[in-house]
Tab-separated table of C-alpha atoms (C1' of nucleotides) in Angstrom:
chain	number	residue	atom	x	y	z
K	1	UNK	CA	-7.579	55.383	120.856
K	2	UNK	CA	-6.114	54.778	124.325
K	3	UNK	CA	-3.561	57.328	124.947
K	4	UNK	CA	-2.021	57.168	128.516
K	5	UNK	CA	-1.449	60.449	128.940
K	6	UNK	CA	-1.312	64.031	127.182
K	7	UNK	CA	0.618	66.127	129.016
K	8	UNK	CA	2.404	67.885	125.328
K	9	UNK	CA	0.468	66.858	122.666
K	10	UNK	CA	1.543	70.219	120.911
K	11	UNK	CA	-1.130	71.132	118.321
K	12	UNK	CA	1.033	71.615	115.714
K	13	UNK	CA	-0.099	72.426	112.075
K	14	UNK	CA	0.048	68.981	110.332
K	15	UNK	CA	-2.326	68.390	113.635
K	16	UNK	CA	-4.715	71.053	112.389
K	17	UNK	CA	-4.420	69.527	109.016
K	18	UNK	CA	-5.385	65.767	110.470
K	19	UNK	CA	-8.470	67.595	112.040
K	20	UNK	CA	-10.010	69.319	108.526
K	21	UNK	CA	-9.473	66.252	106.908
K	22	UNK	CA	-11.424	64.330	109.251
K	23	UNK	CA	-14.205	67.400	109.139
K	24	UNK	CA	-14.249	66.671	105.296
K	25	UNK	CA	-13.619	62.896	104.971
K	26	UNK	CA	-14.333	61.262	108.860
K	27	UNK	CA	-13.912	58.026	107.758
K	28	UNK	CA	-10.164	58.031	106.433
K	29	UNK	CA	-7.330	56.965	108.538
K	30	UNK	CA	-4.615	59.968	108.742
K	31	UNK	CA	-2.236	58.400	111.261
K	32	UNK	CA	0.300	57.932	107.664
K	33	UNK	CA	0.183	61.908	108.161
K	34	UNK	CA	0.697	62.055	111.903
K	35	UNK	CA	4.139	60.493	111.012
K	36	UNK	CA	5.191	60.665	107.385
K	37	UNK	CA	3.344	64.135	106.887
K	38	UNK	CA	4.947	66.140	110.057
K	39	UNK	CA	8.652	64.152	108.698
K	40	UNK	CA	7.677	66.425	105.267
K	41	UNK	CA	6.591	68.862	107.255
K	42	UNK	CA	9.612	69.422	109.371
K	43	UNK	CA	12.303	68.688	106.053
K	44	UNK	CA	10.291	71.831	104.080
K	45	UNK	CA	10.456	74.170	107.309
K	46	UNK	CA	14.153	73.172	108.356
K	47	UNK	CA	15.681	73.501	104.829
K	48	UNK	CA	15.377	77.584	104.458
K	49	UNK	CA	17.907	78.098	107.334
K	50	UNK	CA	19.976	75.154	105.977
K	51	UNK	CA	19.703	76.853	102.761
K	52	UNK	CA	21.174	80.069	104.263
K	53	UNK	CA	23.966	78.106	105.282
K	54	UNK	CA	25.040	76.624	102.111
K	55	UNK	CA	24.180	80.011	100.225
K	56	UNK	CA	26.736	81.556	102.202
K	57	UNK	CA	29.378	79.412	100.524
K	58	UNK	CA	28.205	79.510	97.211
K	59	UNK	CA	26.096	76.330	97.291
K	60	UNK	CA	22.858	75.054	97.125
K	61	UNK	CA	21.640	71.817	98.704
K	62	UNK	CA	22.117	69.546	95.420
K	63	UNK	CA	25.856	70.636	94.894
K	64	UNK	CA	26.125	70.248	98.971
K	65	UNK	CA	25.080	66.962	98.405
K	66	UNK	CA	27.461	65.884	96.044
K	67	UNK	CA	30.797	67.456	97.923
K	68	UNK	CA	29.350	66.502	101.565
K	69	UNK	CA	29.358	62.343	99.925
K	70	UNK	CA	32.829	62.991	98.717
K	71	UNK	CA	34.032	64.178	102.174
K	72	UNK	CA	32.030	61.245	104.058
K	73	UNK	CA	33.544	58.582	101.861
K	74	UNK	CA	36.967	59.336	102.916
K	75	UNK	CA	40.280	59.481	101.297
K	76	UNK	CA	40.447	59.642	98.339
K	77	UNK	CA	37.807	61.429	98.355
K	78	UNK	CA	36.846	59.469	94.775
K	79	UNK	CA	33.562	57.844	94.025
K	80	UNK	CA	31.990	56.634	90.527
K	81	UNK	CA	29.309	59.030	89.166
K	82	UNK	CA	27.043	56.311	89.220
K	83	UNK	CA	27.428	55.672	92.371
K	84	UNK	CA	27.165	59.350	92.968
K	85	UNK	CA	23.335	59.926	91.389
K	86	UNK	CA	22.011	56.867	93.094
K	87	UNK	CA	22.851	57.523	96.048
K	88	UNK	CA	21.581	60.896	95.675
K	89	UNK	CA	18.796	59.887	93.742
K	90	UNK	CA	18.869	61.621	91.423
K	91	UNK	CA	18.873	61.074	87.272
K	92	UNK	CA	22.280	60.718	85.902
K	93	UNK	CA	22.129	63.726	83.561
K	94	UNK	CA	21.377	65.741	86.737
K	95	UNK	CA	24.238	64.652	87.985
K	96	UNK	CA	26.180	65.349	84.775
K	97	UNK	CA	24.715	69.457	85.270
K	98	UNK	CA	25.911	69.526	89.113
K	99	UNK	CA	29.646	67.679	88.029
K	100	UNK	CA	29.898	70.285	85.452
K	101	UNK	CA	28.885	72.984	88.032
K	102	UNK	CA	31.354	72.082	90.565
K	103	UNK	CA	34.106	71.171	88.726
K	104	UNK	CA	33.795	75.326	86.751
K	105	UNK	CA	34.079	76.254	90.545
K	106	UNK	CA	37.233	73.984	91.246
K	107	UNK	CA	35.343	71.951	93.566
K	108	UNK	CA	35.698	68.882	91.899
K	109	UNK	CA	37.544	67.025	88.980
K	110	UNK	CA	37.135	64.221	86.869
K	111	UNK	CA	40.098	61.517	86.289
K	112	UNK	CA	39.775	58.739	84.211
K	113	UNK	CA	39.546	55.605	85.929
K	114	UNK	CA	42.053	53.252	85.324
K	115	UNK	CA	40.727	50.250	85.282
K	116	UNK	CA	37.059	50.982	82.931
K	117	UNK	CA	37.678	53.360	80.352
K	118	UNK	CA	34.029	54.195	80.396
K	119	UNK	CA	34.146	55.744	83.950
K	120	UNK	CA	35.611	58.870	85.186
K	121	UNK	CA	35.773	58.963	88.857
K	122	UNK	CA	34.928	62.213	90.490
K	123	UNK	CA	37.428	63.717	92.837
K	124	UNK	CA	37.173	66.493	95.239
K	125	UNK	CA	39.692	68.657	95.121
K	126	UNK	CA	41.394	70.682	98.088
K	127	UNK	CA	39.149	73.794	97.767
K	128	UNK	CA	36.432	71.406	97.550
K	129	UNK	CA	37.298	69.792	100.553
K	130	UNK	CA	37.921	72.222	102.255
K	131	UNK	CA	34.441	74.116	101.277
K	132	UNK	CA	32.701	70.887	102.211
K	133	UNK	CA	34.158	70.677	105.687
K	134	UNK	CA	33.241	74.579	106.413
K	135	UNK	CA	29.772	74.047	105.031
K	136	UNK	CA	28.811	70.410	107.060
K	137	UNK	CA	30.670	71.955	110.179
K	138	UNK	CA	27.808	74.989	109.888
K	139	UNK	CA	24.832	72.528	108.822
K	140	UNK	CA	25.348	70.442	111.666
K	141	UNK	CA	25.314	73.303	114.496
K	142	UNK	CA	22.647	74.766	112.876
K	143	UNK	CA	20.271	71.601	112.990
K	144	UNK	CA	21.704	71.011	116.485
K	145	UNK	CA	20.496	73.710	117.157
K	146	UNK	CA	17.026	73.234	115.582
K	147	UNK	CA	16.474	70.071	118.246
K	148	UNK	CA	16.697	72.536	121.160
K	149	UNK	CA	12.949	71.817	122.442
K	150	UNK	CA	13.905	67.986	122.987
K	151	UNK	CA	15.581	66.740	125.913
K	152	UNK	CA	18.618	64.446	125.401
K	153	UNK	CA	16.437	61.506	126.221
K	154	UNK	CA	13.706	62.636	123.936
K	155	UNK	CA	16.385	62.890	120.546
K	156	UNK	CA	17.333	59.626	121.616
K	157	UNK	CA	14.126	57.876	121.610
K	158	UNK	CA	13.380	59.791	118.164
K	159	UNK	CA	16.355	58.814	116.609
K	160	UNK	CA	15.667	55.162	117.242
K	161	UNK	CA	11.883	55.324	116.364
K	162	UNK	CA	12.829	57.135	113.070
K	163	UNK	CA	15.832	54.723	112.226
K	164	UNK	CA	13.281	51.941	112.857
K	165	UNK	CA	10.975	53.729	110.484
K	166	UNK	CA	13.751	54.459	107.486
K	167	UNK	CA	14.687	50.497	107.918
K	168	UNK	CA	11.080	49.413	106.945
K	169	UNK	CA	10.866	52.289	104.241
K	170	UNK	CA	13.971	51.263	102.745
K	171	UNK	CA	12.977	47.715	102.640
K	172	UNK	CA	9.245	48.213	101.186
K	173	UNK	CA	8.884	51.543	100.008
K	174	UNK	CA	10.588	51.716	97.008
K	175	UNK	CA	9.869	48.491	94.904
K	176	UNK	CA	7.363	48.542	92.178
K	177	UNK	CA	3.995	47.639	93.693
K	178	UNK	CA	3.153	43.479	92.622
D	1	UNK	CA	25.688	58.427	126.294
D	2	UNK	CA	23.676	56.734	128.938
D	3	UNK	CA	21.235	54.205	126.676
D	4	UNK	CA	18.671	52.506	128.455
D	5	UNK	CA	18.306	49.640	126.780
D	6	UNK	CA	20.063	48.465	123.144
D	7	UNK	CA	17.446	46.197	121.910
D	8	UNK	CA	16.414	47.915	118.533
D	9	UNK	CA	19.176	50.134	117.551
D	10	UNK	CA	18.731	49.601	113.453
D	11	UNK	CA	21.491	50.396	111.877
D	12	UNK	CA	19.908	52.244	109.353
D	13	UNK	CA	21.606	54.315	106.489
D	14	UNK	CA	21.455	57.147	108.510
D	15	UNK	CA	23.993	55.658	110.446
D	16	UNK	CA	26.035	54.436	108.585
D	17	UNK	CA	26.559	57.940	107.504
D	18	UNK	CA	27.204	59.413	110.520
D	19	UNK	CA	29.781	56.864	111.288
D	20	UNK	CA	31.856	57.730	108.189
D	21	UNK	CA	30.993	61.051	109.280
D	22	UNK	CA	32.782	60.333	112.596
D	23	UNK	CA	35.875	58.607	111.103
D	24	UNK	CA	36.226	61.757	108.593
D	25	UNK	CA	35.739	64.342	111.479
D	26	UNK	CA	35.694	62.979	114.735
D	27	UNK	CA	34.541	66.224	116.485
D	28	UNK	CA	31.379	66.998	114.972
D	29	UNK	CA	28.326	66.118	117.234
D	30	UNK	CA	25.703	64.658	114.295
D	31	UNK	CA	22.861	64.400	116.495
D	32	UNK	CA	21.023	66.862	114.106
D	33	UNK	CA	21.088	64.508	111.377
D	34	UNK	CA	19.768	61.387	113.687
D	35	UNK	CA	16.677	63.185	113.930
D	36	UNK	CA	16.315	65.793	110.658
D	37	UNK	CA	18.606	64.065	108.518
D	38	UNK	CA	16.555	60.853	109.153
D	39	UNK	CA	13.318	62.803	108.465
D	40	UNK	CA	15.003	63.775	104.971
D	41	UNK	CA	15.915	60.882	104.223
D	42	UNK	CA	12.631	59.074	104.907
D	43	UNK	CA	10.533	61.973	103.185
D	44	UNK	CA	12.585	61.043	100.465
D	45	UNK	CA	12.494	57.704	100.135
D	46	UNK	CA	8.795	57.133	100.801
D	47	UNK	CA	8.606	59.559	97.691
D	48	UNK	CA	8.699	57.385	94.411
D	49	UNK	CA	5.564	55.354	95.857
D	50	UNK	CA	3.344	58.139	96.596
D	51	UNK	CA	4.211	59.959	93.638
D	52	UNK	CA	2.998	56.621	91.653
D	53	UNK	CA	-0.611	57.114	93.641
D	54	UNK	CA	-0.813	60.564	92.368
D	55	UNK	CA	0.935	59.708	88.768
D	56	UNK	CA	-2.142	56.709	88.482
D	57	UNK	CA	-4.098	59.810	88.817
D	58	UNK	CA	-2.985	61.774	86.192
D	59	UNK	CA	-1.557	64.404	89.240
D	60	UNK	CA	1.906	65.694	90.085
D	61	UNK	CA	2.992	65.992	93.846
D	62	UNK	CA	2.893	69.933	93.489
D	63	UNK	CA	-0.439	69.711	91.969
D	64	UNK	CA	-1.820	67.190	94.286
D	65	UNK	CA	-1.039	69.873	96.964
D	66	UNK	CA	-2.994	72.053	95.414
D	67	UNK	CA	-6.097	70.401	95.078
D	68	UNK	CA	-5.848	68.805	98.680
D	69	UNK	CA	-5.516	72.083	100.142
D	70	UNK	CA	-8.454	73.054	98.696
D	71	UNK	CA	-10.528	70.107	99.503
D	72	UNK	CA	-9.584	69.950	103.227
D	73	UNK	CA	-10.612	73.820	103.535
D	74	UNK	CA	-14.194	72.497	103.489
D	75	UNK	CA	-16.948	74.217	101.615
D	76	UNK	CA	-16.921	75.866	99.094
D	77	UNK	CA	-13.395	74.718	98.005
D	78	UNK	CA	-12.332	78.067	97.770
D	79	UNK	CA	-9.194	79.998	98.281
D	80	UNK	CA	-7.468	82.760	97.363
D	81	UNK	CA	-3.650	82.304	95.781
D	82	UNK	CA	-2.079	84.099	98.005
D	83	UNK	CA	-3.276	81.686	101.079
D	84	UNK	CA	-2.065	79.082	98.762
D	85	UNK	CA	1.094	79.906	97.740
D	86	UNK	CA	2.119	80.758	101.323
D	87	UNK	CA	0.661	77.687	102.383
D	88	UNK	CA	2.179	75.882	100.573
D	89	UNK	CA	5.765	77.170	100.614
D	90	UNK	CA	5.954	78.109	97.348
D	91	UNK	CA	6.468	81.604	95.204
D	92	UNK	CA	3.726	83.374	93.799
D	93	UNK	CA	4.829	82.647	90.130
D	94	UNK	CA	5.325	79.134	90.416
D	95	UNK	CA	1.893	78.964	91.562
D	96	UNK	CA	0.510	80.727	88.916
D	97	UNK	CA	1.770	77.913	86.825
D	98	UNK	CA	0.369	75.561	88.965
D	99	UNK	CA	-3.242	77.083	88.626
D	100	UNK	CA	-3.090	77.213	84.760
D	101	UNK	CA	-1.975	73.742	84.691
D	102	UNK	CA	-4.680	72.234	86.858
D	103	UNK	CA	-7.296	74.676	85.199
D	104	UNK	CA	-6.708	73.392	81.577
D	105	UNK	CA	-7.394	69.834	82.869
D	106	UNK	CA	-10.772	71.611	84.644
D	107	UNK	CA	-9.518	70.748	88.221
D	108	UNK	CA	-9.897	73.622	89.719
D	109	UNK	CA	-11.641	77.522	87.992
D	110	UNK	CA	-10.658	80.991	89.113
D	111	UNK	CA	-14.059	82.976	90.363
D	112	UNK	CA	-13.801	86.727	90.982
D	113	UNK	CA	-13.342	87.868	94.314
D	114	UNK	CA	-16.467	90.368	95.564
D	115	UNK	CA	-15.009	92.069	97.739
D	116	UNK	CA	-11.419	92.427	96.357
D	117	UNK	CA	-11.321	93.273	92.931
D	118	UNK	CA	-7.765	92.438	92.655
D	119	UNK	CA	-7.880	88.693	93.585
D	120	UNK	CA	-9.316	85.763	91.918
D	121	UNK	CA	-10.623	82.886	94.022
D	122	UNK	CA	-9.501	79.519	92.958
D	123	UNK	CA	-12.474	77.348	93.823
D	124	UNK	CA	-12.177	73.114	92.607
D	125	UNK	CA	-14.545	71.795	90.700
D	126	UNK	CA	-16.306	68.808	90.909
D	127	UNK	CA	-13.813	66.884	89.278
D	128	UNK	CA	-11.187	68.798	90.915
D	129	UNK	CA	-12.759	67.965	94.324
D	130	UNK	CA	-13.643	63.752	93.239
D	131	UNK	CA	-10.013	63.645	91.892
D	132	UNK	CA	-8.290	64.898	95.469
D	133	UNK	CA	-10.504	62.853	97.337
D	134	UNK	CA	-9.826	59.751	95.438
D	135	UNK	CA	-5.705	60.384	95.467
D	136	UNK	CA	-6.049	61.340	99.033
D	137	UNK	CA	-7.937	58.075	99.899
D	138	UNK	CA	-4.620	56.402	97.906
D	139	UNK	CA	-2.376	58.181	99.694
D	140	UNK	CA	-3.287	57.729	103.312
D	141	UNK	CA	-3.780	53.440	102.705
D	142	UNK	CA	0.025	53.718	100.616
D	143	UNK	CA	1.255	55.802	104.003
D	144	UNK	CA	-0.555	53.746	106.435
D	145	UNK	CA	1.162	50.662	105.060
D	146	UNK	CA	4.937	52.385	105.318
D	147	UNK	CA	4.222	52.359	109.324
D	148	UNK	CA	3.654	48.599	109.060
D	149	UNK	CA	6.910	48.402	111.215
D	150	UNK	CA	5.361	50.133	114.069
D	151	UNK	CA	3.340	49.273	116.506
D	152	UNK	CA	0.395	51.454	117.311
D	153	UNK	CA	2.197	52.839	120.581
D	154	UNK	CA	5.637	53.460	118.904
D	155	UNK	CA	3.535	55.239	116.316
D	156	UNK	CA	1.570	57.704	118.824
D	157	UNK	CA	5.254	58.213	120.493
D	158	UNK	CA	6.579	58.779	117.150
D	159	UNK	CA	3.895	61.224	116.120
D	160	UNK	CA	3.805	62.896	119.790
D	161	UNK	CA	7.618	63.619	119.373
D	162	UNK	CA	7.228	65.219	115.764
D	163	UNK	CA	4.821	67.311	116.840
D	164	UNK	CA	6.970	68.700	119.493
D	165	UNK	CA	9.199	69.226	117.458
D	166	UNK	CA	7.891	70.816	114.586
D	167	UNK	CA	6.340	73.695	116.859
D	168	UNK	CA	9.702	74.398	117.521
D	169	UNK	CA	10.799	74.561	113.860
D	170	UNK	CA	7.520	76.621	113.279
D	171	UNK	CA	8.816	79.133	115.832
D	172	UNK	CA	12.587	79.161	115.166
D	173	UNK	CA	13.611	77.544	111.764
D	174	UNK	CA	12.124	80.052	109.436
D	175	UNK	CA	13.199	83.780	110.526
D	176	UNK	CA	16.590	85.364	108.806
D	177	UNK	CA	19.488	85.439	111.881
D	178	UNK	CA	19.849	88.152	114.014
V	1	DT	C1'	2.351	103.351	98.687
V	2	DA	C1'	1.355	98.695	99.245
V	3	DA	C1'	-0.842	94.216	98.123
V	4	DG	C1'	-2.578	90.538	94.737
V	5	DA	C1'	-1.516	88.208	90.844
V	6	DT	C1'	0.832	87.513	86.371
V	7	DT	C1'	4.767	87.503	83.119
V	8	DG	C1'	9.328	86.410	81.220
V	9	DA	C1'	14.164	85.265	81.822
V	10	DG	C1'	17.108	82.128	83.887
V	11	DT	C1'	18.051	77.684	86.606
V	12	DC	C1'	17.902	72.947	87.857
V	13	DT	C1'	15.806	68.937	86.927
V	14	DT	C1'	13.939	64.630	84.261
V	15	DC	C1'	13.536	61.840	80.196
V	16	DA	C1'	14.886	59.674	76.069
V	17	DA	C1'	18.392	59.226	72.745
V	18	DT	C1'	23.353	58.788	71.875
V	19	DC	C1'	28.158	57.548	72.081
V	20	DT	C1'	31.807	54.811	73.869
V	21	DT	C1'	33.703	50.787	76.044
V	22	DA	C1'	32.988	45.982	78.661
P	1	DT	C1'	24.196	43.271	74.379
P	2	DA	C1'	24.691	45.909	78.357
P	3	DA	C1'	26.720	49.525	81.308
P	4	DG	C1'	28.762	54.332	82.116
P	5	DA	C1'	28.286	58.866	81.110
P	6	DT	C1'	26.799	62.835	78.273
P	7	DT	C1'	23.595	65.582	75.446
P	8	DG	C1'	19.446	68.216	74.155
P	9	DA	C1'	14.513	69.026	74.549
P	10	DA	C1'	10.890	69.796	77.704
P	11	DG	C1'	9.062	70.729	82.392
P	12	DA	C1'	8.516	73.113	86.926
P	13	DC	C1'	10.391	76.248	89.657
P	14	DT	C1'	12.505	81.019	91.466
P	15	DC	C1'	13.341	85.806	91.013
P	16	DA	C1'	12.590	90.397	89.622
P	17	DA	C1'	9.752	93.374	87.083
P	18	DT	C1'	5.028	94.665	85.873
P	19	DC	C1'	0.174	95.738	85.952
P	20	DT	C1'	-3.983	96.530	88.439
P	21	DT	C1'	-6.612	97.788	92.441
P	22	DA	C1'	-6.806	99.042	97.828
DNA sequence: TAAGATTGAGTCTTCAATCTTA
DNA sequence: TAAGATTGAAGACTCAATCTTA
């Protein structure tokens, strides 16, 4: 286990976690929790104040989601609900609940697509836009915020050990095992 | 932006949506979502091949929890609901649910507490305990494979970085704003 | 009064079946 | 035949109210 040197190896609790584990079974390898289990770990204890953020403009995270791809795709602000639900991954009568949500709020509308009669592209509309913008604007100070205890350098590295990560999970992690 | 050296910079889908991001609104600083968004979106998409381990095993994510909480508290596999619930980050009721589920497939039994006549111990069985253990064994080798792309020192850094930064998440992310 | 746990109503989701158009 | 989207039944969860015991 060389480990050159330990200056801030926080205990955190997926740490104390690692250690009953290896109380109860010593001979199982945790290191999948060191990393994948403190990512969970972080997502489940960041999303309340994210939450809070959304809530305040009559959202949750799944209807965020939708409006927040809209915005990010660019004028005009169209996509296919299939593309929608995959990307999202969710199932596409999810989807069809959330649409049906957002578009009662005047967030979003359907318009038939004009060239496959089976599709109806999704639209944001300018409220929607609008609430999107207000809503990422807040989501993204507030997780700014939330990296306050790393150093520039140390987000950095992070960000490039995690994109590194997502490549390889992207690549291997979701196919059907042989 | 001083970057030390480029080598490795995946362009993951991370990125790529914090580039349309910046071409949508060019003054919002993303950094948050290089680090938590990335987190998210690997939590998520290491998902669908974990929840196959646990699905071979008859178990749901939320009831995997369950019984590996219980299993990594030691001897005698006992805890009370309330530790769990918390513990787990969910509410009381949907716990309740939880229990009943996992005690009609006689994972887990509900013993009176002795010394509180109000709470009910939920203590695993054997099955309950031989069932966690063999899912968890599942688990960790399915895990251990996503980190394939790392070495073993990018995956100490990575760890050692997560940690520090879920103490800070611990300590800030949860309480309501001043 | 407050804490531990359960209940029931309401919400969001998945899954499988359906309808329409390519 | 297959793809795009919707529907309805069933599942797991939250929230607020409830019951019991400290």
């Amino acid at each position: 286990m060389s480990r050159q040197h330990d200056e801030s190896t926080a205990i955190d609790h997926v740490e104390q976690r690692r250690r009953q584990w290896t109380r109860e079974l010593p001979d199982v390898d945790t290191v999948g929790m060191a990393v994948l289990g403190r990512a969970r770990w972080i997502t489940l204890h960041a999303r309340p104040a994210i939450e809070r953020v959304f809530a305040r403009h009559g959202l949750d995270t799944g209807e965020f989601d939708v409006l927040a791809t809209l915005l990010r795709s660019g004028p005009p602000y169209r996509l296919r609900p299939t593309e929608l639900y995959k990307s999202l991954m969710i199932s596409s009568g999810g989807l069809t609940d959330r649409l049906a949500r957002l578009e009662a709020a005047g967030l979003v509308r359907r318009v038939a697509s004009e060239v496959d009669a089976r599709s109806l592209l999704v639209e944001l509309t300018p409220a929607g836009r609008k609430r999107a913008e207000i809503a990422f604007r807040e989501d993204m100070q507030v997780e700014k915020a939330m990296l306050a205890a790393l150093t520039p350098s140390e987000r950095e590295q992070l960000g490039r050990l995690l994109a590194k990560l997502a490549a390889h999970v992207a690549a291997h992690g979701e196919p059907e095992p042989g």
